[in-house]
N, CA, C and O atoms as a CHARMM CRD file, in Angstrom:
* protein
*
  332
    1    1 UNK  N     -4.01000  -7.91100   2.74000 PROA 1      0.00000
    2    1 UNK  CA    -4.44100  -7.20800   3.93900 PROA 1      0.00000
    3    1 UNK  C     -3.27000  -6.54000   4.65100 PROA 1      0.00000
    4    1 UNK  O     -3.49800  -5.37000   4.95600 PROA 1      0.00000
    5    2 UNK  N     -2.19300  -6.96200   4.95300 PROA 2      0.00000
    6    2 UNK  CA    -0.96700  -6.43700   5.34200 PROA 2      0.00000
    7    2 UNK  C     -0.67800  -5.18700   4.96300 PROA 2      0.00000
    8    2 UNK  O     -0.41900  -4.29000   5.76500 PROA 2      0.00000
    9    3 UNK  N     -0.70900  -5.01700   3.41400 PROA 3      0.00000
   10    3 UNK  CA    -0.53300  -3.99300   2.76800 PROA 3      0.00000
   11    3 UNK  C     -1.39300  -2.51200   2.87500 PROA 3      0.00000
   12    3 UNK  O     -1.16400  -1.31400   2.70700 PROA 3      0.00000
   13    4 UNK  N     -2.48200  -3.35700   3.24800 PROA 4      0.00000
   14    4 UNK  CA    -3.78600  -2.46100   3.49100 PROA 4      0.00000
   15    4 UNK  C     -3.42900  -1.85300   4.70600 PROA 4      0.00000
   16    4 UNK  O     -3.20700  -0.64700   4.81300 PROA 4      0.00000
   17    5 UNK  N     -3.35200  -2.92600   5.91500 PROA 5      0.00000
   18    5 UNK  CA    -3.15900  -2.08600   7.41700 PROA 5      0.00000
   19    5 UNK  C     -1.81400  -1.45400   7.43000 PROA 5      0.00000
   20    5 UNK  O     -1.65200  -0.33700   7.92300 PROA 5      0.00000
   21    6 UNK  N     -0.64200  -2.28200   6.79100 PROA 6      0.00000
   22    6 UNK  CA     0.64700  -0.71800   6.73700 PROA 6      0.00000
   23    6 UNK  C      0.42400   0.43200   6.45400 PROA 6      0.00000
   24    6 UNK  O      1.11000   1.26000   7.05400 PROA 6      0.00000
   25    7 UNK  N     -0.73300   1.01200   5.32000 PROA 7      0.00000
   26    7 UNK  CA    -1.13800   2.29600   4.59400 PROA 7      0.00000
   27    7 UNK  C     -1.62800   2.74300   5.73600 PROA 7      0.00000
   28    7 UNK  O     -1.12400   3.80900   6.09200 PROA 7      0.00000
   29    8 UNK  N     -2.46100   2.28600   6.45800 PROA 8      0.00000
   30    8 UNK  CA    -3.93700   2.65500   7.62700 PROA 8      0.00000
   31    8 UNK  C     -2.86100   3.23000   8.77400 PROA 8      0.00000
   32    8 UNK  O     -2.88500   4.41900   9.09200 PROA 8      0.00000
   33    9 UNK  N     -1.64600   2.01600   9.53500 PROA 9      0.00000
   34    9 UNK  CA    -0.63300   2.56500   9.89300 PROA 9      0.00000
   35    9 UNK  C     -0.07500   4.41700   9.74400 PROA 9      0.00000
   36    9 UNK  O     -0.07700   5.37400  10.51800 PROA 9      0.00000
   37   10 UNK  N      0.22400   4.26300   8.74300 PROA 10     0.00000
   38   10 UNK  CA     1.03700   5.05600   8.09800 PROA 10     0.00000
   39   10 UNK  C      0.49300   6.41900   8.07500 PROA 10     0.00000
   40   10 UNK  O      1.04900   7.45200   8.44800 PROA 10     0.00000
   41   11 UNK  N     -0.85200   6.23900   7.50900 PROA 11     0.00000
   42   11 UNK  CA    -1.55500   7.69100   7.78100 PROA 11     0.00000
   43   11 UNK  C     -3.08200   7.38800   8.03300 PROA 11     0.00000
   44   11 UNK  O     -3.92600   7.65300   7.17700 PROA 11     0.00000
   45   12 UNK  N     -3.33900   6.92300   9.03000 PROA 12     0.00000
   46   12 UNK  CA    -4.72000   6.65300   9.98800 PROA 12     0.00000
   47   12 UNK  C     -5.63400   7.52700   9.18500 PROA 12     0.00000
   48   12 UNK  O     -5.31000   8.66200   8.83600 PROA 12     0.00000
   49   13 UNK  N     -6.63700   7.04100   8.93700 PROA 13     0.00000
   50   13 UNK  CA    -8.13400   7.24100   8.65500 PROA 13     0.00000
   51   13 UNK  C     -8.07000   7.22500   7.17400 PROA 13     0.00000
   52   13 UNK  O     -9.16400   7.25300   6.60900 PROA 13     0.00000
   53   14 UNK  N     -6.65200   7.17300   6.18300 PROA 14     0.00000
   54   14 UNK  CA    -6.87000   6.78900   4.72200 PROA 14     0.00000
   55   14 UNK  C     -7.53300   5.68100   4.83900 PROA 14     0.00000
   56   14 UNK  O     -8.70400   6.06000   4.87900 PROA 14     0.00000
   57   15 UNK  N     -7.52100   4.26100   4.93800 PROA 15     0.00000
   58   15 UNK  CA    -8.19200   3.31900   4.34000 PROA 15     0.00000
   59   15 UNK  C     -9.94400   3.11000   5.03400 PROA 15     0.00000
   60   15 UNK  O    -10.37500   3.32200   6.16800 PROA 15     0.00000
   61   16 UNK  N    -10.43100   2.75000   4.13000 PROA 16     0.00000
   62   16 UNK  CA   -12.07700   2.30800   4.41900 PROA 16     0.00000
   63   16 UNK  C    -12.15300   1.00100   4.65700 PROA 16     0.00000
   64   16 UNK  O    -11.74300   0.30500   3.72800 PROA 16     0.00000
   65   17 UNK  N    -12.50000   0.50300   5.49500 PROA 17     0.00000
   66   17 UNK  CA   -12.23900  -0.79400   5.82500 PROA 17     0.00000
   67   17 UNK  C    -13.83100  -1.08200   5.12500 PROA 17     0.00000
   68   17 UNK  O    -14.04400  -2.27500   4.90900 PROA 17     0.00000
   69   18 UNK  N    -14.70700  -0.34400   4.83400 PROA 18     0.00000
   70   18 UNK  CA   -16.14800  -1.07900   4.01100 PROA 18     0.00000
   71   18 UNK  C    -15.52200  -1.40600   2.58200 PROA 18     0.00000
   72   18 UNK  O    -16.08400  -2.28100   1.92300 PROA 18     0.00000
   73   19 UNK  N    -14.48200  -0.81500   2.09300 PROA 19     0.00000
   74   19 UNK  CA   -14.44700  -1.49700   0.64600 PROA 19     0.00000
   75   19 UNK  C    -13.35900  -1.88600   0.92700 PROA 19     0.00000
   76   19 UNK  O    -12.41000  -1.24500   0.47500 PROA 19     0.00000
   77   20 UNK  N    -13.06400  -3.22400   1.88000 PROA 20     0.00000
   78   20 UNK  CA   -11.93900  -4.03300   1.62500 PROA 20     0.00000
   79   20 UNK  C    -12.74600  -5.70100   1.77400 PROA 20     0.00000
   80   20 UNK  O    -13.23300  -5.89300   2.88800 PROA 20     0.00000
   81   21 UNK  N    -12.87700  -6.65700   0.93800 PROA 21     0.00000
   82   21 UNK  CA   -13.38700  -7.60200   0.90900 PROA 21     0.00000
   83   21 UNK  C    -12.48000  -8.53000   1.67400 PROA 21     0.00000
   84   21 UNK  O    -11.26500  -8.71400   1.60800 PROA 21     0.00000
   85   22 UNK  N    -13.49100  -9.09800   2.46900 PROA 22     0.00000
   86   22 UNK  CA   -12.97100 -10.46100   3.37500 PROA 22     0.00000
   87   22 UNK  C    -13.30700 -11.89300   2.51400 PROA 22     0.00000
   88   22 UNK  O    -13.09200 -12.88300   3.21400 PROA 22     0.00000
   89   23 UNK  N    -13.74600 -12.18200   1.26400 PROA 23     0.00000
   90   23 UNK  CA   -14.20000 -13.66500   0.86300 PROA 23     0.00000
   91   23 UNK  C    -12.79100 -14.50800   0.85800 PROA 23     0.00000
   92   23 UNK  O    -12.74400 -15.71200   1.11000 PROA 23     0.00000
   93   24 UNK  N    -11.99500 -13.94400   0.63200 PROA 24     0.00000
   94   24 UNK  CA   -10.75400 -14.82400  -0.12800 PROA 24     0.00000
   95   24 UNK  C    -10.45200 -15.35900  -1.41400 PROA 24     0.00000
   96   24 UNK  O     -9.41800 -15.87700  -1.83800 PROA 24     0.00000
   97   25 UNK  N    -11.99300 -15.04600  -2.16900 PROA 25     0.00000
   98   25 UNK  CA   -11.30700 -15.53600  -3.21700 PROA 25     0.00000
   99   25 UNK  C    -10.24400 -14.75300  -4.72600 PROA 25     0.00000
  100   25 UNK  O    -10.14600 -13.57000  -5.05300 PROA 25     0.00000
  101   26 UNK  N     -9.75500 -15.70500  -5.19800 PROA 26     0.00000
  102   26 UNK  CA    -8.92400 -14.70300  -6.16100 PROA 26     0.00000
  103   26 UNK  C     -9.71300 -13.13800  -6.56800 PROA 26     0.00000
  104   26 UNK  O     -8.97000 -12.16000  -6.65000 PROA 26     0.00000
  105   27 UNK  N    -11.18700 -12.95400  -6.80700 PROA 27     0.00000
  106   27 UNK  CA   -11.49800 -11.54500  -7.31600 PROA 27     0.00000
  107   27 UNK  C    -11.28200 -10.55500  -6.46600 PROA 27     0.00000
  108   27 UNK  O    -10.83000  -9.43500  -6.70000 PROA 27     0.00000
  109   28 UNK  N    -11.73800 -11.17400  -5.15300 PROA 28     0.00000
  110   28 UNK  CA   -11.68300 -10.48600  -3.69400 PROA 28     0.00000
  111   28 UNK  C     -9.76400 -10.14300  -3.65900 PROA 28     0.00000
  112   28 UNK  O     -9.33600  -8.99400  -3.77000 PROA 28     0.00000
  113   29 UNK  N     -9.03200 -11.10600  -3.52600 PROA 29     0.00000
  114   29 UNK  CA    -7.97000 -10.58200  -3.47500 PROA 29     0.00000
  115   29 UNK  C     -7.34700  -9.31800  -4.63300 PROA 29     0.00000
  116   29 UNK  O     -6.89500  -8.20000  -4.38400 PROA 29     0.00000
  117   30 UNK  N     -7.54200 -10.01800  -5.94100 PROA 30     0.00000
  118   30 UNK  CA    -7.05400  -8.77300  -6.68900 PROA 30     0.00000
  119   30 UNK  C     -7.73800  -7.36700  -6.00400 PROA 30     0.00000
  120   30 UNK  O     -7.03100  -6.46000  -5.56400 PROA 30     0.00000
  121   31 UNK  N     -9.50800  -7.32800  -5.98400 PROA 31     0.00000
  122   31 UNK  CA    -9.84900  -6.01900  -5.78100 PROA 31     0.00000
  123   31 UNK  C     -8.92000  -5.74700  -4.70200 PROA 31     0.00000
  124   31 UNK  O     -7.82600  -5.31100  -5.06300 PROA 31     0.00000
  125   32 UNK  N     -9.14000  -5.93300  -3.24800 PROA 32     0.00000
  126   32 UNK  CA    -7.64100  -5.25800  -2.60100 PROA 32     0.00000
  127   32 UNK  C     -6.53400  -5.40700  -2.62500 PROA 32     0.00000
  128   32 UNK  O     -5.76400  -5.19600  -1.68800 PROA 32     0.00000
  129   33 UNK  N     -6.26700  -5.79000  -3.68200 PROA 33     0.00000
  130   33 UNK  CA    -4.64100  -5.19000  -4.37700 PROA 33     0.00000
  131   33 UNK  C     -4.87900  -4.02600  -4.70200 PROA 33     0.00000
  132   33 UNK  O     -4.38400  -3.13300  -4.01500 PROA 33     0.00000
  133   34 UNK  N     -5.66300  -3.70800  -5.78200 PROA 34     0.00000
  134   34 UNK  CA    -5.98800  -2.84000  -6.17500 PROA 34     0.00000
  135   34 UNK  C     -6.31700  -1.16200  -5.34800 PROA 34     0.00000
  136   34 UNK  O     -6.07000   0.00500  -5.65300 PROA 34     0.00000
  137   35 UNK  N     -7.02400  -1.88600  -4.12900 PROA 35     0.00000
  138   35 UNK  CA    -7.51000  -0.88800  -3.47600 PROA 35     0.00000
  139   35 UNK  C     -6.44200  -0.30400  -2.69600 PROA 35     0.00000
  140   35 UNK  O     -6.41400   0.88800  -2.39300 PROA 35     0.00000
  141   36 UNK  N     -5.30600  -1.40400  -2.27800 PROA 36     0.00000
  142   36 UNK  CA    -4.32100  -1.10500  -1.82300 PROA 36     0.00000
  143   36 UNK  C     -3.32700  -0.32800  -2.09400 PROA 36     0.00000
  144   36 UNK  O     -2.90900   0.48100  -1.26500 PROA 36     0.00000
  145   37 UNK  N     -2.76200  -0.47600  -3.40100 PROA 37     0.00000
  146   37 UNK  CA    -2.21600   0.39900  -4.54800 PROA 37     0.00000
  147   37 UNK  C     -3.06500   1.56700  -4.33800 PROA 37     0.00000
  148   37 UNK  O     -2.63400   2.47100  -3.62200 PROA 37     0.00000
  149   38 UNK  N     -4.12600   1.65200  -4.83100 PROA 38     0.00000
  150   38 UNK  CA    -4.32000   3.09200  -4.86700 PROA 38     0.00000
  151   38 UNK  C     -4.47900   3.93200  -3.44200 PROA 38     0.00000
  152   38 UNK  O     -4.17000   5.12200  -3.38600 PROA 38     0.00000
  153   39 UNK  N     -5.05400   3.11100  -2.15800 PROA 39     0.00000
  154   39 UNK  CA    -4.53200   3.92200  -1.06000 PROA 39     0.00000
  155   39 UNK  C     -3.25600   4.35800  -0.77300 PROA 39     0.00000
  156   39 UNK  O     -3.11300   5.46800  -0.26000 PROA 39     0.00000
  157   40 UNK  N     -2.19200   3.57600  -1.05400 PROA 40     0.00000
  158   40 UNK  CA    -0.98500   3.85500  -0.85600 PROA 40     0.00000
  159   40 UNK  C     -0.40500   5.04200  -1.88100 PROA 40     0.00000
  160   40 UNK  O      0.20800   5.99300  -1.39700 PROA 40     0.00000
  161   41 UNK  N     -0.63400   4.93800  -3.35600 PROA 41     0.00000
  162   41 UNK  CA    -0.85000   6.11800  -3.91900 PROA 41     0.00000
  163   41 UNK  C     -1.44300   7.26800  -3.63500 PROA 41     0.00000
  164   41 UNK  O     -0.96400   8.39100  -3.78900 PROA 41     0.00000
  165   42 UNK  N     -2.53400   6.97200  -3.20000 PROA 42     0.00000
  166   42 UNK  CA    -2.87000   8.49000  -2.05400 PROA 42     0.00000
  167   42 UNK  C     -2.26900   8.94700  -1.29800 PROA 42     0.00000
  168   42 UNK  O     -2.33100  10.17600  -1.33200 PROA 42     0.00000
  169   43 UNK  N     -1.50400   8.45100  -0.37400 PROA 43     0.00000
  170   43 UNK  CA    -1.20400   9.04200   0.58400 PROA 43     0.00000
  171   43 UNK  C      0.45300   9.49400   0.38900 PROA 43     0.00000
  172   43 UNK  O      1.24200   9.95700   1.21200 PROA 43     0.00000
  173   44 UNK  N      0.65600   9.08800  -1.34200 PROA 44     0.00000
  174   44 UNK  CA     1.81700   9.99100  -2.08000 PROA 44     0.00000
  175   44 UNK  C      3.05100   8.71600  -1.75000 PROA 44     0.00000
  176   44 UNK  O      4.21300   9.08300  -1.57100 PROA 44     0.00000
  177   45 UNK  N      2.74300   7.42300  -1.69600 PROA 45     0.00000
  178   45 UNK  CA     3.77000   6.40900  -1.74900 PROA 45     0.00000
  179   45 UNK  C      4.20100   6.43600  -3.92600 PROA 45     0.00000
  180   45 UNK  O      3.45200   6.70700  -4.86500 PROA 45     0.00000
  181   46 UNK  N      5.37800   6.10800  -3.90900 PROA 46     0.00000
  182   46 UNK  CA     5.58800   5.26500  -5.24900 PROA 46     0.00000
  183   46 UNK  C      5.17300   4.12700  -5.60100 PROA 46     0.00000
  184   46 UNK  O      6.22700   3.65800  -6.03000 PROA 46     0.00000
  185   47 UNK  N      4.65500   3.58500  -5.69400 PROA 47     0.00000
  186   47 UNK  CA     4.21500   2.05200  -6.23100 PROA 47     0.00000
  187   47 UNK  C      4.16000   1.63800  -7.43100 PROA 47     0.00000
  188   47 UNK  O      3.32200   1.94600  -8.27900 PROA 47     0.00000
  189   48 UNK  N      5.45000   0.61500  -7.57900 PROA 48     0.00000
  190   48 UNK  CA     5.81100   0.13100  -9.30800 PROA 48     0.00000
  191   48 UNK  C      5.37700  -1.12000  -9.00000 PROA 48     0.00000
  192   48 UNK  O      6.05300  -1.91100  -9.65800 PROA 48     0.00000
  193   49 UNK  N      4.31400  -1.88200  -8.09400 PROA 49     0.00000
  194   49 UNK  CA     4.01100  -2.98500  -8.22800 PROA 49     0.00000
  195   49 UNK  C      2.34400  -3.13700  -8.45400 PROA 49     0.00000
  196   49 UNK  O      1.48200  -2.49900  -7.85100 PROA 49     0.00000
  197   50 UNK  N      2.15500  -4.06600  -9.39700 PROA 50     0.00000
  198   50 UNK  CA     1.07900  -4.90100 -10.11200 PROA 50     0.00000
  199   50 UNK  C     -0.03600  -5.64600  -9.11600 PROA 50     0.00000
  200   50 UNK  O      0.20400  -6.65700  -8.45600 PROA 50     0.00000
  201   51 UNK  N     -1.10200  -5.04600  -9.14600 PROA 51     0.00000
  202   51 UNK  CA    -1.98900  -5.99600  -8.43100 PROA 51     0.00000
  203   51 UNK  C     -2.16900  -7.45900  -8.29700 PROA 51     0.00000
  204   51 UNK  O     -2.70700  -8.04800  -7.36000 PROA 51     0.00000
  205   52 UNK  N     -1.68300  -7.92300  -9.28300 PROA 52     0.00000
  206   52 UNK  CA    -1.12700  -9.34000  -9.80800 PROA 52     0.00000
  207   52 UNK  C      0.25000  -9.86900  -9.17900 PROA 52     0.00000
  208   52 UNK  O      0.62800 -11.02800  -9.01000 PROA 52     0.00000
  209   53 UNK  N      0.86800  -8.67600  -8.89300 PROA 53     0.00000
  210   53 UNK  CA     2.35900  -9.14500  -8.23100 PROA 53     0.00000
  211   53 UNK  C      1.76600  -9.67000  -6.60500 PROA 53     0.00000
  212   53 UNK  O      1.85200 -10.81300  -6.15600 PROA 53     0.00000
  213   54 UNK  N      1.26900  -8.68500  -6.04700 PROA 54     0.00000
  214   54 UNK  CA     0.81700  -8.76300  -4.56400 PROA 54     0.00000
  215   54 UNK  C      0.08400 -10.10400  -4.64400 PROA 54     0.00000
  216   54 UNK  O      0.55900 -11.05200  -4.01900 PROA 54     0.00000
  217   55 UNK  N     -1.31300 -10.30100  -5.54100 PROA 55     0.00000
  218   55 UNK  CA    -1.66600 -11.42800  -5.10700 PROA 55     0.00000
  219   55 UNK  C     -1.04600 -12.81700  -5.25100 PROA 55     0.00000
  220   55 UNK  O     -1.11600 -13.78100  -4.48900 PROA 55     0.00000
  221   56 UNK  N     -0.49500 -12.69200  -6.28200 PROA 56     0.00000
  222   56 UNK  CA     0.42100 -14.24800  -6.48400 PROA 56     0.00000
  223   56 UNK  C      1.92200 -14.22900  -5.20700 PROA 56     0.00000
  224   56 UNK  O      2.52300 -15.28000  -4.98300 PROA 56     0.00000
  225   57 UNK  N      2.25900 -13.12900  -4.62300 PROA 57     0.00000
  226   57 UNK  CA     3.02700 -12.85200  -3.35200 PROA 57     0.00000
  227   57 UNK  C      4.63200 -13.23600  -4.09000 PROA 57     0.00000
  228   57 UNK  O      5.40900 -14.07900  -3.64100 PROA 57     0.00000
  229   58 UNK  N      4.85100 -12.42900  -5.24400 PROA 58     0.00000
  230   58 UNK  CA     6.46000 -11.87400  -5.79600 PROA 58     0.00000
  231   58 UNK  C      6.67400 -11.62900  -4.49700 PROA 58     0.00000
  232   58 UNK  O      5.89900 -11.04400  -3.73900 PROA 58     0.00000
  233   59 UNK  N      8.06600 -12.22100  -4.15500 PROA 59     0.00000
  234   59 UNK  CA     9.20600 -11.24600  -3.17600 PROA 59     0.00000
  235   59 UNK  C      9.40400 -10.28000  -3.19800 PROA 59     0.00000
  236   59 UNK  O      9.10400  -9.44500  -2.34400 PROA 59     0.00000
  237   60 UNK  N     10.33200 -10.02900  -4.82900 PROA 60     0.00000
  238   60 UNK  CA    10.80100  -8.91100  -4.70200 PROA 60     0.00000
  239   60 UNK  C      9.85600  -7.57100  -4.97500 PROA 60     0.00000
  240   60 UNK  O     10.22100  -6.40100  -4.86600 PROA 60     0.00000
  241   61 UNK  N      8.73200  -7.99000  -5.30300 PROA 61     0.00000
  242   61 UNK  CA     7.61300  -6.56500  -6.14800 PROA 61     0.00000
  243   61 UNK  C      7.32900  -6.90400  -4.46000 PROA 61     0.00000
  244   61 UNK  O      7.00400  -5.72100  -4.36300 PROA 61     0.00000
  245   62 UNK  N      7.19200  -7.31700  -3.36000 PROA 62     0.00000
  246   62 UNK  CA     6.31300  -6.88700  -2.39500 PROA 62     0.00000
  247   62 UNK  C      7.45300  -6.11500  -1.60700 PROA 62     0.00000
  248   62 UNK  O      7.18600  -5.24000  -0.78400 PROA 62     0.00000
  249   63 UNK  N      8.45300  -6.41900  -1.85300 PROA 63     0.00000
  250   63 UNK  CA     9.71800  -5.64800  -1.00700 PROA 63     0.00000
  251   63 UNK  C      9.41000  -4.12000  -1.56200 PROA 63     0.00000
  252   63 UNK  O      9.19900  -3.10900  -0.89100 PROA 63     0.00000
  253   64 UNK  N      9.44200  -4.23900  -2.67800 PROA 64     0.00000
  254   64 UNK  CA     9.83500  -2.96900  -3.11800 PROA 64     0.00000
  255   64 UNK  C      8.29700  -1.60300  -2.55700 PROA 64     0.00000
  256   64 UNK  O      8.31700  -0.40500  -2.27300 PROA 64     0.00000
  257   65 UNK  N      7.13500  -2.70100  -2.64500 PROA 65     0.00000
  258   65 UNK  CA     6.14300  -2.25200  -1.72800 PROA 65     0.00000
  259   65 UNK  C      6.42600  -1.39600  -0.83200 PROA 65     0.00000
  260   65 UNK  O      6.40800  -0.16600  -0.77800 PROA 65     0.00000
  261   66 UNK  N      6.92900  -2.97200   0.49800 PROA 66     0.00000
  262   66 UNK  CA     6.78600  -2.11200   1.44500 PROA 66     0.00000
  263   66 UNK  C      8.20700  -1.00500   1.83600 PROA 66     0.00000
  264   66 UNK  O      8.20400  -0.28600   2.83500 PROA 66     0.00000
  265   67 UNK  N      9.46800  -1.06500   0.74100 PROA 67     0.00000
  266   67 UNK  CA    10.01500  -0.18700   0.77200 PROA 67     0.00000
  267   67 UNK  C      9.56000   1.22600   0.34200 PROA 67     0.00000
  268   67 UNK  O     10.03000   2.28800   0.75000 PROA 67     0.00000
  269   68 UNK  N      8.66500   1.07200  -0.46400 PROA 68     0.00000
  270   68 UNK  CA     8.35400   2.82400  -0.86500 PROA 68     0.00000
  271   68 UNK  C      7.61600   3.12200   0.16500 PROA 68     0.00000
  272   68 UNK  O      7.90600   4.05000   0.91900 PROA 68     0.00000
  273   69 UNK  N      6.32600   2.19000   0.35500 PROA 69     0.00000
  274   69 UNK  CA     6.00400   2.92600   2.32200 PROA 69     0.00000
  275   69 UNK  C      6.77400   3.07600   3.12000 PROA 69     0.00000
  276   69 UNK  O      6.38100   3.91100   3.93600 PROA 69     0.00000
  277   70 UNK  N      7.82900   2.64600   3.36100 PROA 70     0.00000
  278   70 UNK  CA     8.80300   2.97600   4.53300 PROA 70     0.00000
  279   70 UNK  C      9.07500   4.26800   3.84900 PROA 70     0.00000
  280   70 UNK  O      8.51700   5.24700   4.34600 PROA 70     0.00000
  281   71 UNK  N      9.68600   4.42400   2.99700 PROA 71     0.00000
  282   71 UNK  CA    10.38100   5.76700   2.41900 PROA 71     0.00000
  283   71 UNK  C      9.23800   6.62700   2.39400 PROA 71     0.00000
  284   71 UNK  O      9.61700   7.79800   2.42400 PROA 71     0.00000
  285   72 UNK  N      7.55200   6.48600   2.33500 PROA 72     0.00000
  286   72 UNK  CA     7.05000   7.51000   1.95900 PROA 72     0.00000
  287   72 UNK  C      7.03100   7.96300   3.58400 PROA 72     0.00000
  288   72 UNK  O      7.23800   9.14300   3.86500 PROA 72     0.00000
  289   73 UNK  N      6.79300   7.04500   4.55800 PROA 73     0.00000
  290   73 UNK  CA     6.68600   7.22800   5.94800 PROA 73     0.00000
  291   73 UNK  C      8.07100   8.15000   6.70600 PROA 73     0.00000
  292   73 UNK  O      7.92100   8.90900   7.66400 PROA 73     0.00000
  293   74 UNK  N      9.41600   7.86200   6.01100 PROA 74     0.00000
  294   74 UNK  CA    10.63800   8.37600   6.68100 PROA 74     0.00000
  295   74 UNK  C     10.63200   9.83500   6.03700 PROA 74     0.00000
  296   74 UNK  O     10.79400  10.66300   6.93300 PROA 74     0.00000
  297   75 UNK  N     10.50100  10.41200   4.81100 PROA 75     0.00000
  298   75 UNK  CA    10.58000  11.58100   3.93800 PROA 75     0.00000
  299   75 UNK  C      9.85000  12.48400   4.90900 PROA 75     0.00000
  300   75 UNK  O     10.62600  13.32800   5.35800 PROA 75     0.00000
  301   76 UNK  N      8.85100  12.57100   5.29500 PROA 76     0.00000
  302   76 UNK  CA     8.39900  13.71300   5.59300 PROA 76     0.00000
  303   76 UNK  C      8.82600  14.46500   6.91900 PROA 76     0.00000
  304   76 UNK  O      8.46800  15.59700   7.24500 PROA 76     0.00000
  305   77 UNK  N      9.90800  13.36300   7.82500 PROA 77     0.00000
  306   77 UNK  CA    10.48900  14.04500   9.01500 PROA 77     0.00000
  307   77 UNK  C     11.82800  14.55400   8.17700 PROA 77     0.00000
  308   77 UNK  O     12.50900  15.49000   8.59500 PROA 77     0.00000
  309   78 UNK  N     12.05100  14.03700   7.28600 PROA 78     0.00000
  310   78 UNK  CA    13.66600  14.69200   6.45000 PROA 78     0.00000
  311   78 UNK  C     13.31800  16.34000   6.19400 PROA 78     0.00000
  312   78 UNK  O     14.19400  17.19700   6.30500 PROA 78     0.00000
  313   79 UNK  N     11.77400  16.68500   5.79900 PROA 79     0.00000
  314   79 UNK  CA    11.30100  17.82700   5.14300 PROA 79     0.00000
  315   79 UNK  C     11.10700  18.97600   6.17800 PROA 79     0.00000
  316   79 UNK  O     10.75200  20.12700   5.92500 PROA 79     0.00000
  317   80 UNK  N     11.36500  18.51700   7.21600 PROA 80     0.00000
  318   80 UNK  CA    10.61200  19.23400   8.57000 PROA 80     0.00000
  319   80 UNK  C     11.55900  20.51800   8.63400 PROA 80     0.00000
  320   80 UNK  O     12.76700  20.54000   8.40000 PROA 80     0.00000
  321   81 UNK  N     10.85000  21.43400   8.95200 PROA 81     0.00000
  322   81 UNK  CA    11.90600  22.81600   9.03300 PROA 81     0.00000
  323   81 UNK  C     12.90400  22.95500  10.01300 PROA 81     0.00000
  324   81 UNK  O     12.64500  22.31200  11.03000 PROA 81     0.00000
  325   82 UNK  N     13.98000  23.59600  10.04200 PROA 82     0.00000
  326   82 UNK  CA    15.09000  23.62400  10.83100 PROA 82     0.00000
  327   82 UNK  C     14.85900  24.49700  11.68600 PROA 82     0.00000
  328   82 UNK  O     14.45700  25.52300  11.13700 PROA 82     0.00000
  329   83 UNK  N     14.93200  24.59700  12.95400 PROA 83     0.00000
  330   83 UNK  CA    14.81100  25.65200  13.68700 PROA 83     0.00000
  331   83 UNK  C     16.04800  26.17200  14.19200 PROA 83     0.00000
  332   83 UNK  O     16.05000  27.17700  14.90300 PROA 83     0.00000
């Protein structure tokens, strides 16, 4: 879920909160891994981490997470035109 609301953060009105499952259990979690990954791929993040990484909660695959959202979030004021 974290992962989910950083994306929502990041660029408001990407995520659907109807296809994010609240049960808890392991299927429920993978699917929003999954869903997560690919929102965050939408909204043009890198993501080299495994839906499997997020749910079993790797350190370093979740760092690297929420480092490419930070970077996808910081890039686009770098791009901004010079006046």
């Amino acid at each position: 879920m974290a992962v989910i609301d950083l994306v929502d953060a990041i660029n408001p009105g990407t995520v659907n909160y109807d296809n994010v499952r609240t049960g808890g259990q392991e299927e429920d979690n993978i699917a929003n891994a999954k869903y997560a990954i690919s929102m965050a791929r939408k909204i043009g993040a890198r993501i080299y981490a495994l839906p499997e990484d997020i749910t079993e909660v790797k350190p370093k695959m979740i760092m690297t997470v929420f480092a490419c959202l930070m970077a996808r979030d910081y890039i686009p004021s770098m791009d901004a035109k010079k006046n």
